[in-house]
XYZ file of C-alpha atoms in Angstrom:
360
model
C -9.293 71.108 27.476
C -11.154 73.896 28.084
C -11.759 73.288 31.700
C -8.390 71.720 32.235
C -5.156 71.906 31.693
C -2.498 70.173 30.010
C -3.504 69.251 29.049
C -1.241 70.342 26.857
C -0.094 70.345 27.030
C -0.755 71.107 28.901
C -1.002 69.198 29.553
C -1.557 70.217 31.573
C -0.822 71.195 36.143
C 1.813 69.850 36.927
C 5.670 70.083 38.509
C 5.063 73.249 40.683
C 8.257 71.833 43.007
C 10.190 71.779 40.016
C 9.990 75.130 38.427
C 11.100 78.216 40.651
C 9.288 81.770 39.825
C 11.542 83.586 36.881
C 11.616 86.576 35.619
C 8.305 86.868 34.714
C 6.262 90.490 33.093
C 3.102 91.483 32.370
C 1.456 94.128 30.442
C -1.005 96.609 32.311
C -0.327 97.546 36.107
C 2.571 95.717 36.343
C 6.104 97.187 34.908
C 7.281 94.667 32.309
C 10.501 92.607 33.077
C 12.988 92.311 30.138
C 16.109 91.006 29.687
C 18.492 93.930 31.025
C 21.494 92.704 28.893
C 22.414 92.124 25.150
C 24.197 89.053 24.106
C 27.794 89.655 22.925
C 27.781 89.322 18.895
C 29.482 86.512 18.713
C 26.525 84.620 20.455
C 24.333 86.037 18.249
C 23.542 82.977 16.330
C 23.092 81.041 19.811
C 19.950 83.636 20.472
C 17.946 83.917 17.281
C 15.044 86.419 19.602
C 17.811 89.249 19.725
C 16.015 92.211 18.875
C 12.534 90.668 18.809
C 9.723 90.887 20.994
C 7.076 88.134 21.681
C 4.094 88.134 24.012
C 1.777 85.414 25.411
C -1.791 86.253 26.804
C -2.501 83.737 28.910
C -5.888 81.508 29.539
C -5.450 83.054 33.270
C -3.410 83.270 36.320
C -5.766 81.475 38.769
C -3.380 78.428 39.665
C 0.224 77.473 40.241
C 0.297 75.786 36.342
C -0.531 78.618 35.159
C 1.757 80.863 36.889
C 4.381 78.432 36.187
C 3.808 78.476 32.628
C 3.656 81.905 31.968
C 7.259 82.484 34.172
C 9.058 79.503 31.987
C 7.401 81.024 29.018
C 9.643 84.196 29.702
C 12.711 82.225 30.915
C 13.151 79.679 27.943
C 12.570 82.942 25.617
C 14.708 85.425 27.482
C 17.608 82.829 27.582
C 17.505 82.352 23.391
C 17.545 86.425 23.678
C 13.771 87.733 23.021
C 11.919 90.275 25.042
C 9.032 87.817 26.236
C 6.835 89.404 28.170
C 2.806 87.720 29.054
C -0.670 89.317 30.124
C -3.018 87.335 32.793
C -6.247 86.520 30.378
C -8.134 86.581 33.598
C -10.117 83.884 32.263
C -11.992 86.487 30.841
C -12.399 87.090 26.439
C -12.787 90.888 27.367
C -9.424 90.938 28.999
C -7.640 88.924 26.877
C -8.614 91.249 23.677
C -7.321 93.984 25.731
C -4.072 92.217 26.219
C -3.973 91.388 23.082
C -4.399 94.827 21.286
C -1.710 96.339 24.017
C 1.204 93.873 23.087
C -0.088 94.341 19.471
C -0.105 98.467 19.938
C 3.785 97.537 21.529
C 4.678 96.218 18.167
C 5.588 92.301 19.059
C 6.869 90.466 16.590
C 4.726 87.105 17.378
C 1.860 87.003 19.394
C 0.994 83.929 21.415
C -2.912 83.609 22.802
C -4.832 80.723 24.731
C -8.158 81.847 23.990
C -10.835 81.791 26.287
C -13.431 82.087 23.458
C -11.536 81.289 20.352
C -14.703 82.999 18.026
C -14.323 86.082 19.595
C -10.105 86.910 18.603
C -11.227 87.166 14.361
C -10.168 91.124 14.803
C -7.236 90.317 16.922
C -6.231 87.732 14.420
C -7.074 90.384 11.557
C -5.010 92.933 12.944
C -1.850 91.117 13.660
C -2.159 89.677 10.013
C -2.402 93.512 8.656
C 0.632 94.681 10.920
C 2.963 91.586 10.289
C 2.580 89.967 13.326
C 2.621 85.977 13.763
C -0.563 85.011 15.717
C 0.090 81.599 17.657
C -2.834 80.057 18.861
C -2.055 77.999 21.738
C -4.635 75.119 23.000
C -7.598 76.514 21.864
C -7.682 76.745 17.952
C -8.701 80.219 16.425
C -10.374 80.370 13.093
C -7.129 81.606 11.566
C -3.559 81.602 12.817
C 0.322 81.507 11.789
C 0.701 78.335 13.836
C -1.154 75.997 16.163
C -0.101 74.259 19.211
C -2.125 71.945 20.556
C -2.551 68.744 22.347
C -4.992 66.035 20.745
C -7.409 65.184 23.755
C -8.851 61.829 21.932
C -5.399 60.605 21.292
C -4.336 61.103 25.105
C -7.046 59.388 26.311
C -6.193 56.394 24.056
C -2.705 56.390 25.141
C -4.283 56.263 28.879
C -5.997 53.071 27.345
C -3.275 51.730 26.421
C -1.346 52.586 29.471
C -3.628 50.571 31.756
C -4.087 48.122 29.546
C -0.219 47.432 29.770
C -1.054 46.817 33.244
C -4.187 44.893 33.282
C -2.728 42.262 30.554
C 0.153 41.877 32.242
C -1.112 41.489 35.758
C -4.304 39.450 34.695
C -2.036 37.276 31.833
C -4.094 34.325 33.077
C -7.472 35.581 33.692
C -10.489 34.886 30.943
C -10.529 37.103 27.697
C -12.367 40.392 28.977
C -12.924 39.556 32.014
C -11.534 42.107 33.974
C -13.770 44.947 35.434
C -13.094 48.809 34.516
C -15.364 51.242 35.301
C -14.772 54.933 34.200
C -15.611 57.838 35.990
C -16.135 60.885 33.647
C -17.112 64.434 34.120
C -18.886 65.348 30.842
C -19.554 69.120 31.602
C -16.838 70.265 28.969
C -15.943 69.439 25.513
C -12.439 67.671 26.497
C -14.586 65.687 28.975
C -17.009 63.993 26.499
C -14.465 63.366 24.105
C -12.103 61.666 26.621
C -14.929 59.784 28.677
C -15.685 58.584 24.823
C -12.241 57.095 24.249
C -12.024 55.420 27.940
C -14.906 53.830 27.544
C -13.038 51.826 24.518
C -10.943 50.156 26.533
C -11.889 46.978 25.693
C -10.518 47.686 22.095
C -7.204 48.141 23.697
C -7.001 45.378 26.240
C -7.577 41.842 25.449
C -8.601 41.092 29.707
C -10.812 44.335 30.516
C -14.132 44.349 30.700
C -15.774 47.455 30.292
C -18.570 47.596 33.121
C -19.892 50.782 33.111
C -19.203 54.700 33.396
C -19.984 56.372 36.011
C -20.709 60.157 35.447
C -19.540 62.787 37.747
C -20.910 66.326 38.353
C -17.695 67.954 38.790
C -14.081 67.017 38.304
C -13.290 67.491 42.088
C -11.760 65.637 44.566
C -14.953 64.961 46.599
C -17.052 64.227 43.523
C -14.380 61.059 42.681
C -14.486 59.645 46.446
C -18.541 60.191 46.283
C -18.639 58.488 42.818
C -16.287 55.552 44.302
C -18.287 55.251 47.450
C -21.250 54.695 45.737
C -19.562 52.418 42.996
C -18.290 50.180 46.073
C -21.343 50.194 47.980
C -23.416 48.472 45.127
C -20.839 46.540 43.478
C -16.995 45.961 45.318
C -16.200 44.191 41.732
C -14.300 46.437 40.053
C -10.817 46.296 39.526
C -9.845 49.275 37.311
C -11.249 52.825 37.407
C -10.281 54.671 34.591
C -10.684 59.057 34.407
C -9.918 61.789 32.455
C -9.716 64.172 35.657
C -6.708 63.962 37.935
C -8.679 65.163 41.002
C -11.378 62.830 39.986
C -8.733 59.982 39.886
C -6.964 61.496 43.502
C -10.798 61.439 45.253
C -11.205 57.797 44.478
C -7.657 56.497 45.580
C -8.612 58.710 49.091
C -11.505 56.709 48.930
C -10.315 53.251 48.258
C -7.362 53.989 51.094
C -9.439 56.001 53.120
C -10.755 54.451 56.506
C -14.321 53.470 55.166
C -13.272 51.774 52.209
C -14.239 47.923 51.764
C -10.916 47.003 49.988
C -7.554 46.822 51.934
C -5.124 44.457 49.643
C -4.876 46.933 46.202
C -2.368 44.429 44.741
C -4.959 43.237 42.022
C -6.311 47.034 41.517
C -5.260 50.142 39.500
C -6.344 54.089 38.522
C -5.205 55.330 35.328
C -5.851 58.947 35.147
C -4.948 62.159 32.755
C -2.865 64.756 33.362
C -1.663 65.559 37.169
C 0.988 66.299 38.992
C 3.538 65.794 41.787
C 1.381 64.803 44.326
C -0.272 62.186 41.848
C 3.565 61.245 40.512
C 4.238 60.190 44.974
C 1.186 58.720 44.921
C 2.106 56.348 42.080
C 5.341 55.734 43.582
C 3.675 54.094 46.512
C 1.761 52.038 44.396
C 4.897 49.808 43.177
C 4.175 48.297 46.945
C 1.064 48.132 46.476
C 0.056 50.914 48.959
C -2.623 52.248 46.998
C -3.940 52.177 43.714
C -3.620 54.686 41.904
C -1.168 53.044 39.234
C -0.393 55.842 36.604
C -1.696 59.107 34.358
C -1.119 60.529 30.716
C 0.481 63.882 30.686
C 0.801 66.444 27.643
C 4.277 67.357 28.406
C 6.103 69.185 31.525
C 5.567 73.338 32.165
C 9.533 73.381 30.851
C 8.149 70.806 27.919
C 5.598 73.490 26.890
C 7.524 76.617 26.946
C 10.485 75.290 24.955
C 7.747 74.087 22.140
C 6.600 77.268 22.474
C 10.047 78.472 21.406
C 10.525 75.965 18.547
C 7.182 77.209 17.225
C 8.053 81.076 17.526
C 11.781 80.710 15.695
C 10.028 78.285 13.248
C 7.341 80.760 11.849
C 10.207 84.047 12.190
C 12.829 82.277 10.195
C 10.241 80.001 7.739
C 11.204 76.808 8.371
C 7.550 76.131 9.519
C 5.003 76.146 7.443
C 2.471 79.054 7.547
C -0.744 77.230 9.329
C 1.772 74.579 11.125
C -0.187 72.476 13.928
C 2.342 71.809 16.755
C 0.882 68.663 18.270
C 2.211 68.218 22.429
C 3.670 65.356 22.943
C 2.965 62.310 26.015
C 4.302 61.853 29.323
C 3.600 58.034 30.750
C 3.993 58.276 34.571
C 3.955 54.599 36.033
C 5.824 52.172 37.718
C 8.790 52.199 34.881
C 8.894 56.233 35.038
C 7.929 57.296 38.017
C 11.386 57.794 39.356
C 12.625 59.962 36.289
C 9.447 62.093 36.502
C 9.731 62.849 39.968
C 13.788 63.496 39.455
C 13.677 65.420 36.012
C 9.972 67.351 35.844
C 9.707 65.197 32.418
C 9.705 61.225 31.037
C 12.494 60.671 27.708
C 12.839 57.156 28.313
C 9.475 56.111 27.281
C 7.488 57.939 24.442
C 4.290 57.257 22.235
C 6.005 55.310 19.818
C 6.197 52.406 23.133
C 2.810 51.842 23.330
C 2.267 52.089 19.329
């Protein structure tokens, strides 16, 4: 997901109503914030960071995911007792090296990075191995690293298969074997994209009623671009039943669309968008759809912003005290937002009571 979040992961932009801004630091013109207290001794074994430091460079701090990420990231670690601190990447490989070598120059003990351009960190990776430092690369895999946390874009977009296929079997139980329009709207401008646009398009493999129509390619993953690409769907063909998307905006555009004033359809009973990632705009707009308001049915998630940082945290104590393997791949896990979930998403910032192993 190098456009996108969410992924993992993140997942990836996502419960902004749910997280409040922490205690968050950053290194360069901004004074770091620390934790201003030690924990009593007797908690010491409650707050295995005591007396370390970690720091997190970030991809960049150009939306409210991202922000909210990089304050939870300092939260979750400040409260098991580590000086957490993060750097804004700026989006930018320059900057992030520059981050990188000042929390390495501050002596962290683990050093967390979503690279922008993954080739270009081989001397930041060389120099934290030489000064004893555990490199984490987060989302976007460096050629080396103490540990790896990523989310597996393929595999979300087959659980996002099987998600709306749930739907379509059960709501077309009767109809003809594969006879059920989908069309998928993709954005194939990044990696994540092409790979994911690739899965949906499988969907017959994972529903025994779908029929996969077409795919409709989009030039960017914006709103406007999914109520352009639904307009013109609708305007040759009023068919289709399913839309299926990698790109929550993409997904959000063509339920405007399809409930917009213009649109051709106004019973959505027999319809449904599946999309990936989102957030809790999308999660409301789901809601609605149990009446049948609109269609926009349900989306794939890598995990909540609170999900994230507290893998984050497994990951750091696991390569400090050696229970993780050296080279460890942390793979995110999946939120299913739907009809079933909806509620506990919207309530708790994360889904428990469903998990991968339900659609397996």
């Amino acid at each position: 997901m190098k456009k996108k979040l969410l992924s993992v992961v993140m997942t990836v932009a996502l419960v902004a109503s749910l997280f409040a801004g922490c205690g968050s630091s950053k290194t360069g013109d901004t004074q770091a914030t620390t934790s201003d207290s030690k924990s009593e001794t007797t908690e010491s074994a409650d707050k295995p960071g005591e007396g370390k430091t970690v720091g997190f460079v970030t991809f960049g701090l150009g939306g409210d995911f991202f922000q909210m990420l990089a304050d939870e990231f300092v939260t979750v670690f400040e409260e098991a007792g580590y000086d957490a601190q993060y750097a804004d990447g700026e989006f930018n490989p320059t900057t992030q090296i520059e981050a990188c070598e000042n929390f390495i120059a501050m002596g962290v003990d683990v050093l967390f990075c979503w690279s922008v351009a993954p080739e270009s960190m081989d001397g930041i990776v060389t120099e934290c191995q030489e000064k004893g430092i555990k490199f984490v690369a987060f989302v976007a895999p460096t050629s080396e690293y103490d540990a790896l946390m990523v989310s597996d874009d393929a595999e979300l977009a087959d659980y996002a298969c099987k998600l709306a296929a749930k739907w379509i079997d059960e709501k077309y139980a009767d109809a003809d074997d594969h006879s059920v329009p989908v069309v998928v709207l993709s954005c194939r401008t990044a990696d994540t994209g092409v790979i994911q646009a690739d899965e949906l398009d499988k969907i017959e493999e994972f529903s025994t009623k779908a029929k996969f129509v077409k795919e409709v390619e989009c030039q960017d993953e914006t709103v406007d671009d999914g109520m352009k690409a639904t307009e013109n769907l609708f305007a040759t063909d009023d068919s289709t039943k399913v839309i299926l998307t990698a790109h929550s905006n993409i997904a959000t555009g063509a339920n405007n669309y399809l409930t917009g004033l213009s649109s051709p359809v106004q019973d959505y009973s027999d319809m449904a968008i599946f999309a990936i990632n989102g957030d809790n705009a999308m999660a409301e707009l789901i809601k609605t759809s149990i009446n049948d308001e609109c269609p926009l049915r349900g989306m794939v998630m890598t995990g909540s912003v609170n999900d994230t940082a507290s893998e984050m945290l497994y990951v750091c104590n696991g390569i400090l005290d050696g229970s993780l393997e050296e080279g460890h791949i942390q793979k995110a896990g999946t939120l299913f937002v739907y009809s079933d979930t909806v509620d506990e998403y919207l309530e708790t910032g994360t889904v428990k009571s469903v998990t991968n192993a339900d659609f397996d």
